[in-house]
Amino acid sequence: MAPRVIIIGAGPAGVRAAQALVEAGLRPTVIDEGRRDGGQIYRRQPEGFSRSYDTLYGTEAERAASLHESFDALKTSLDYLPETLVWNISANAVHTVSGTRYGTLPFDALIICSGATDRLMPVKGWHQAGTFSLGGAQVALKSQGCAIGSRIVMMGSGPLLYLVSAQYVKAGAQVAAVLDTSTFMQRMAALPRLLAIPAALKKGLALTRVLAKARVPVYRGVQPLEIKGSPQTGVSGVTAALPGGKRIELACDAVALGYHLRPETQLADLAGCRFIFDGDAQQWLAQIDNDGRSSVKGVYLAGDGARVRGADAAERSGRLAALAAMHDHGMQTAGIKDMEGLRAELARFTRFAAGLREAFPWPAKFAASLADETIVCRCEAITAGELRRVVCETGAQEANRAKAFSRVGMGRCQGRYCGHAGAEIIAAAACVPLSSVGRLRGQAPVKPLPVALTEEVAQ
Ligand SMILES: Cc1cc2nc3c(=O)[nH]c(=O)nc-3n(C[C@H](O)[C@H](O)[C@H](O)COP(=O)(O)OP(=O)(O)OC[C@H]3O[C@@H](n4cnc5c(N)ncnc54)[C@H](O)[C@@H]3O)c2cc1C
């Protein structure tokens, strides 16, 4: 019997995984909650929109076209379930919901390619209307062709900070300033690792030239202090401290912020995968081997959902995980000879990704200095002061215990946006290392479901 393979995610990793399986004669099922394939970076515009590939994807136009063409060619050879959320995984089956219909799909092998989301650090006032994550700001532009405001401050750190700023400039939006928390020296120190992928480094430098040409002020080594505004008018400005301590105030009507990315790991957690604390990334990640095998037999992880290494690496890791799954099922396919080469290429991307983390470090220290009244959990409107109070008064020094007492991480984002900063605040308040705070456990449903599910899909 051919193994039943399910792929979650139709981004670069999922598409290349599907391609490897179809090449070997299998008929995988590809599930994605998005309306169309392409994932985050190669997000396809809605039906009826007609912007060109160059306009939408810039330097990545050829790669986007290649991925879309590959998937279009595969569609008759696989079962594709768009607009379908995987909300739980249990006992070799995934649980899905699409609209008001639900279903259960058994698998012999599961390849989770769930991608990443923005990694966020709170700042006073970030609950003001008009504050977006960098990823959210980019989705507005890519998907709907609209800007988040008429005068925008981009804030945080990481490659997405420069990419989204340059994309907004090219689209004709007014970027008031880029406030980067990382320093020039950190970037210089990371150069040897960044040289692992010279083409990517070159693309990054080109983005800074776009900003320079448009005369967008770029401040480095900044500490964001406050997003100003009111409930009536939303965002009205930003204050930040420059390296010497001088304060700047910038007027704006929208802010996009983010500190690179975090893997979307909740499905791996529900599948029972073992997690390890990665001291370099300062994150808990599902344990995988070089091919993407998790600690659970038959469950594989690929793409940014496993390790944030970018889209080119995601394509390779998707293919590699599919080949590993077939190998583990005793299939001798022609593609298996590619595995060694794919592993070697991925090692270069891993080195480059480590360089990015060094160049744009997660500003853990800001968590300790957040004012008590700063909202940490935006879903539940819980402040840093309340979380600190819980840590000090109840002794809750573990993430899930602190969540139970404070509700930080209990809202509809399930800790995706507040979990990392929340853990930093707990660690600082309890004077313990971040690793001992643990991580918020994944809970089903991973995203909100309709209350009424009326019809079971025959699958
Ligand atoms: C917001 C954001 C913007 C980015 N912009 C850029 C950029 O402009 N340029 C660049 O080089 N890199 C960018 N990156 C990084 C880039 O998107 C990734 O490196 C690349 O897309 C990773 O591919 P992937 O297949 O691992 O994941 P993705 O492309 O993210 O695909 C994951 C897919 O899984 C689906 N999925 C996730 N969870 C579920 C679930 N529970 N049920 C069903 N489907 C699910 C999602 O809908 C998505 O389609 C961005 C990342 C993010 C998060």
mmCIF file of N, CA and C and ligand atoms in Angstrom, residues 8-14 31-34 36 38-42 60 84-87 113-118 134-136 138-139 142 160 163 167 261 264 267 302-305 309-312 314 446-447, ligand 1:
data_model
loop_
_atom_site.group_PDB
_atom_site.id
_atom_site.type_symbol
_atom_site.label_atom_id
_atom_site.label_comp_id
_atom_site.label_asym_id
_atom_site.label_seq_id
_atom_site.Cartn_x
_atom_site.Cartn_y
_atom_site.Cartn_z
ATOM 1 N N ILE A 8 0.931 19.844 5.398
ATOM 2 C CA ILE A 8 0.215 21.042 5.874
ATOM 3 C C ILE A 8 1.016 22.259 5.422
ATOM 4 N N GLY A 9 0.405 23.077 4.576
ATOM 5 C CA GLY A 9 1.061 24.286 4.075
ATOM 6 C C GLY A 9 1.397 24.173 2.599
ATOM 7 N N ALA A 10 0.940 25.145 1.830
ATOM 8 C CA ALA A 10 1.236 25.179 0.386
ATOM 9 C C ALA A 10 2.146 26.353 0.063
ATOM 10 N N GLY A 11 3.127 26.573 0.946
ATOM 11 C CA GLY A 11 4.165 27.563 0.670
ATOM 12 C C GLY A 11 5.327 26.873 -0.030
ATOM 13 N N PRO A 12 6.483 27.544 -0.089
ATOM 14 C CA PRO A 12 7.633 26.943 -0.774
ATOM 15 C C PRO A 12 7.977 25.537 -0.276
ATOM 16 N N ALA A 13 7.956 25.328 1.035
ATOM 17 C CA ALA A 13 8.314 24.003 1.569
ATOM 18 C C ALA A 13 7.270 22.966 1.174
ATOM 19 N N GLY A 14 5.997 23.301 1.370
ATOM 20 C CA GLY A 14 4.931 22.337 1.087
ATOM 21 C C GLY A 14 4.854 21.979 -0.387
ATOM 22 N N ILE A 31 -2.915 20.576 2.433
ATOM 23 C CA ILE A 31 -3.944 21.374 3.124
ATOM 24 C C ILE A 31 -3.375 22.755 3.419
ATOM 25 N N ASP A 32 -4.136 23.794 3.126
ATOM 26 C CA ASP A 32 -3.675 25.152 3.485
ATOM 27 C C ASP A 32 -4.881 26.004 3.839
ATOM 28 N N GLU A 33 -4.719 26.777 4.896
ATOM 29 C CA GLU A 33 -5.844 27.632 5.294
ATOM 30 C C GLU A 33 -6.003 28.828 4.355
ATOM 31 N N GLY A 34 -4.978 29.111 3.554
ATOM 32 C CA GLY A 34 -5.063 30.234 2.625
ATOM 33 C C GLY A 34 -5.957 29.919 1.431
ATOM 34 N N ARG A 36 -5.253 30.651 -1.650
ATOM 35 C CA ARG A 36 -4.464 30.211 -2.792
ATOM 36 C C ARG A 36 -3.106 29.709 -2.297
ATOM 37 N N GLY A 38 1.173 29.290 -2.468
ATOM 38 C CA GLY A 38 2.272 30.268 -2.551
ATOM 39 C C GLY A 38 2.868 30.585 -1.200
ATOM 40 N N GLY A 39 2.078 30.388 -0.129
ATOM 41 C CA GLY A 39 2.581 30.663 1.223
ATOM 42 C C GLY A 39 2.747 32.152 1.448
ATOM 43 N N GLN A 40 3.653 32.468 2.349
ATOM 44 C CA GLN A 40 3.794 33.853 2.801
ATOM 45 C C GLN A 40 4.513 34.707 1.759
ATOM 46 N N ILE A 41 5.679 34.252 1.329
ATOM 47 C CA ILE A 41 6.486 35.107 0.453
ATOM 48 C C ILE A 41 5.911 35.169 -0.958
ATOM 49 N N TYR A 42 5.445 34.031 -1.462
ATOM 50 C CA TYR A 42 4.906 34.002 -2.832
ATOM 51 C C TYR A 42 3.380 34.000 -2.808
ATOM 52 N N GLU A 60 12.199 38.583 -6.553
ATOM 53 C CA GLU A 60 11.814 37.164 -6.382
ATOM 54 C C GLU A 60 10.782 36.723 -7.418
ATOM 55 N N THR A 84 -8.661 25.560 4.218
ATOM 56 C CA THR A 84 -8.922 24.496 5.186
ATOM 57 C C THR A 84 -7.891 24.606 6.309
ATOM 58 N N LEU A 85 -8.382 24.803 7.512
ATOM 59 C CA LEU A 85 -7.485 24.949 8.668
ATOM 60 C C LEU A 85 -7.264 23.589 9.334
ATOM 61 N N VAL A 86 -6.006 23.257 9.604
ATOM 62 C CA VAL A 86 -5.740 22.108 10.479
ATOM 63 C C VAL A 86 -5.760 22.661 11.896
ATOM 64 N N TRP A 87 -6.742 22.227 12.671
ATOM 65 C CA TRP A 87 -6.861 22.829 14.010
ATOM 66 C C TRP A 87 -6.379 21.892 15.114
ATOM 67 N N CYS A 113 4.534 21.981 7.187
ATOM 68 C CA CYS A 113 5.253 23.120 6.563
ATOM 69 C C CYS A 113 4.468 24.379 6.886
ATOM 70 N N SER A 114 4.341 24.676 8.163
ATOM 71 C CA SER A 114 3.388 25.709 8.587
ATOM 72 C C SER A 114 3.964 27.121 8.614
ATOM 73 N N GLY A 115 5.235 27.309 8.235
ATOM 74 C CA GLY A 115 5.782 28.657 8.101
ATOM 75 C C GLY A 115 6.052 29.356 9.423
ATOM 76 N N ALA A 116 6.198 30.666 9.347
ATOM 77 C CA ALA A 116 6.578 31.453 10.525
ATOM 78 C C ALA A 116 5.635 32.647 10.669
ATOM 79 N N THR A 117 5.727 33.297 11.809
ATOM 80 C CA THR A 117 5.011 34.572 11.992
ATOM 81 C C THR A 117 5.992 35.586 12.595
ATOM 82 N N ASP A 118 5.578 36.839 12.631
ATOM 83 C CA ASP A 118 6.433 37.879 13.204
ATOM 84 C C ASP A 118 6.771 37.559 14.662
ATOM 85 N N LEU A 134 5.188 43.932 11.029
ATOM 86 C CA LEU A 134 5.782 44.155 9.701
ATOM 87 C C LEU A 134 5.155 43.206 8.681
ATOM 88 N N GLY A 135 4.937 41.965 9.132
ATOM 89 C CA GLY A 135 4.316 40.986 8.230
ATOM 90 C C GLY A 135 2.914 41.421 7.823
ATOM 91 N N GLY A 136 2.153 41.933 8.799
ATOM 92 C CA GLY A 136 0.789 42.393 8.506
ATOM 93 C C GLY A 136 0.805 43.541 7.511
ATOM 94 N N GLN A 138 3.043 44.041 5.308
ATOM 95 C CA GLN A 138 3.406 43.522 3.991
ATOM 96 C C GLN A 138 2.226 42.802 3.342
ATOM 97 N N VAL A 139 1.457 42.075 4.139
ATOM 98 C CA VAL A 139 0.291 41.368 3.591
ATOM 99 C C VAL A 139 -0.692 42.383 2.997
ATOM 100 N N LYS A 142 0.876 43.386 -0.323
ATOM 101 C CA LYS A 142 0.961 42.321 -1.330
ATOM 102 C C LYS A 142 -0.404 41.821 -1.751
ATOM 103 N N LEU A 160 13.152 41.680 7.510
ATOM 104 C CA LEU A 160 11.815 42.135 7.098
ATOM 105 C C LEU A 160 11.645 43.645 7.309
ATOM 106 N N LEU A 163 13.101 45.094 4.202
ATOM 107 C CA LEU A 163 12.344 44.645 3.029
ATOM 108 C C LEU A 163 10.997 45.357 2.939
ATOM 109 N N GLN A 167 9.723 47.998 0.200
ATOM 110 C CA GLN A 167 8.527 47.712 -0.604
ATOM 111 C C GLN A 167 7.518 48.856 -0.511
ATOM 112 N N LEU A 261 11.523 36.632 12.770
ATOM 113 C CA LEU A 261 10.392 35.702 12.737
ATOM 114 C C LEU A 261 10.509 34.613 13.807
ATOM 115 N N GLU A 264 6.185 28.701 13.386
ATOM 116 C CA GLU A 264 4.813 28.383 13.813
ATOM 117 C C GLU A 264 4.825 26.919 14.273
ATOM 118 N N LEU A 267 1.405 23.145 15.704
ATOM 119 C CA LEU A 267 0.957 21.847 15.167
ATOM 120 C C LEU A 267 1.955 20.749 15.533
ATOM 121 N N ALA A 302 9.335 20.918 7.926
ATOM 122 C CA ALA A 302 10.155 21.572 6.900
ATOM 123 C C ALA A 302 9.808 23.043 6.816
ATOM 124 N N GLY A 303 10.707 23.790 6.178
ATOM 125 C CA GLY A 303 10.472 25.222 5.977
ATOM 126 C C GLY A 303 10.672 26.024 7.249
ATOM 127 N N ASP A 304 10.175 27.254 7.208
ATOM 128 C CA ASP A 304 10.372 28.163 8.343
ATOM 129 C C ASP A 304 9.675 27.678 9.617
ATOM 130 N N GLY A 305 8.696 26.790 9.470
ATOM 131 C CA GLY A 305 8.014 26.243 10.644
ATOM 132 C C GLY A 305 8.939 25.358 11.463
ATOM 133 N N ARG A 309 14.914 29.874 7.994
ATOM 134 C CA ARG A 309 16.103 29.968 7.142
ATOM 135 C C ARG A 309 15.778 30.589 5.789
ATOM 136 N N GLY A 310 14.532 31.050 5.602
ATOM 137 C CA GLY A 310 14.166 31.723 4.360
ATOM 138 C C GLY A 310 13.560 30.793 3.328
ATOM 139 N N ALA A 311 13.061 31.429 2.259
ATOM 140 C CA ALA A 311 12.251 30.704 1.283
ATOM 141 C C ALA A 311 13.051 29.698 0.454
ATOM 142 N N ASP A 312 14.277 30.064 0.067
ATOM 143 C CA ASP A 312 15.064 29.133 -0.748
ATOM 144 C C ASP A 312 15.376 27.868 0.058
ATOM 145 N N ALA A 314 13.549 26.826 2.488
ATOM 146 C CA ALA A 314 12.268 26.133 2.701
ATOM 147 C C ALA A 314 11.987 25.172 1.544
ATOM 148 N N VAL A 446 -5.824 25.442 17.258
ATOM 149 C CA VAL A 446 -4.704 26.379 17.150
ATOM 150 C C VAL A 446 -5.168 27.767 16.730
ATOM 151 N N LYS A 447 -6.298 27.825 16.071
ATOM 152 C CA LYS A 447 -6.890 29.132 15.721
ATOM 153 C C LYS A 447 -8.393 29.037 15.969
HETATM 154 C C1 LIG B 1 4.761 37.833 7.475
HETATM 155 C C2 LIG B 1 5.953 37.336 6.722
HETATM 156 C C3 LIG B 1 6.404 38.012 5.602
HETATM 157 C C4 LIG B 1 7.517 37.541 4.893
HETATM 158 N N1 LIG B 1 7.945 38.216 3.796
HETATM 159 C C5 LIG B 1 9.046 37.775 3.129
HETATM 160 C C6 LIG B 1 9.504 38.422 1.969
HETATM 161 O O1 LIG B 1 8.891 39.370 1.493
HETATM 162 N N2 LIG B 1 10.628 37.969 1.377
HETATM 163 C C7 LIG B 1 11.303 36.889 1.855
HETATM 164 O O2 LIG B 1 12.343 36.509 1.289
HETATM 165 N N3 LIG B 1 10.845 36.223 2.925
HETATM 166 C C8 LIG B 1 9.753 36.641 3.571
HETATM 167 N N4 LIG B 1 9.308 35.977 4.664
HETATM 168 C C9 LIG B 1 9.900 34.695 4.962
HETATM 169 C C10 LIG B 1 9.315 33.697 3.955
HETATM 170 O O3 LIG B 1 7.939 33.929 3.867
HETATM 171 C C11 LIG B 1 9.565 32.308 4.343
HETATM 172 O O4 LIG B 1 10.959 32.087 4.415
HETATM 173 C C12 LIG B 1 8.964 31.288 3.403
HETATM 174 O O5 LIG B 1 7.688 31.658 2.988
HETATM 175 C C13 LIG B 1 8.924 29.986 4.140
HETATM 176 O O6 LIG B 1 8.208 29.063 3.391
HETATM 177 P P1 LIG B 1 7.365 27.957 4.147
HETATM 178 O O7 LIG B 1 6.812 27.063 3.096
HETATM 179 O O8 LIG B 1 8.176 27.369 5.220
HETATM 180 O O9 LIG B 1 6.192 28.735 4.876
HETATM 181 P P2 LIG B 1 5.076 29.732 4.333
HETATM 182 O O10 LIG B 1 5.401 30.301 3.038
HETATM 183 O O11 LIG B 1 4.782 30.658 5.446
HETATM 184 O O12 LIG B 1 3.828 28.777 4.141
HETATM 185 C C14 LIG B 1 3.182 28.180 5.230
HETATM 186 C C15 LIG B 1 1.764 27.829 4.822
HETATM 187 O O13 LIG B 1 1.188 27.022 5.832
HETATM 188 C C16 LIG B 1 -0.162 27.381 5.976
HETATM 189 N N5 LIG B 1 -0.580 27.011 7.329
HETATM 190 C C17 LIG B 1 0.022 27.329 8.497
HETATM 191 N N6 LIG B 1 -0.659 26.806 9.537
HETATM 192 C C18 LIG B 1 -1.711 26.134 8.999
HETATM 193 C C19 LIG B 1 -2.781 25.392 9.569
HETATM 194 N N7 LIG B 1 -2.906 25.241 10.897
HETATM 195 N N8 LIG B 1 -3.706 24.863 8.732
HETATM 196 C C20 LIG B 1 -3.606 25.020 7.395
HETATM 197 N N9 LIG B 1 -2.612 25.728 6.797
HETATM 198 C C21 LIG B 1 -1.670 26.270 7.597
HETATM 199 C C22 LIG B 1 -0.184 28.881 5.735
HETATM 200 O O14 LIG B 1 -1.447 29.319 5.292
HETATM 201 C C23 LIG B 1 0.897 29.068 4.661
HETATM 202 O O15 LIG B 1 0.365 29.108 3.355
HETATM 203 C C24 LIG B 1 8.177 36.401 5.345
HETATM 204 C C25 LIG B 1 7.680 35.705 6.453
HETATM 205 C C26 LIG B 1 6.595 36.172 7.133
HETATM 206 C C27 LIG B 1 6.070 35.394 8.322
#
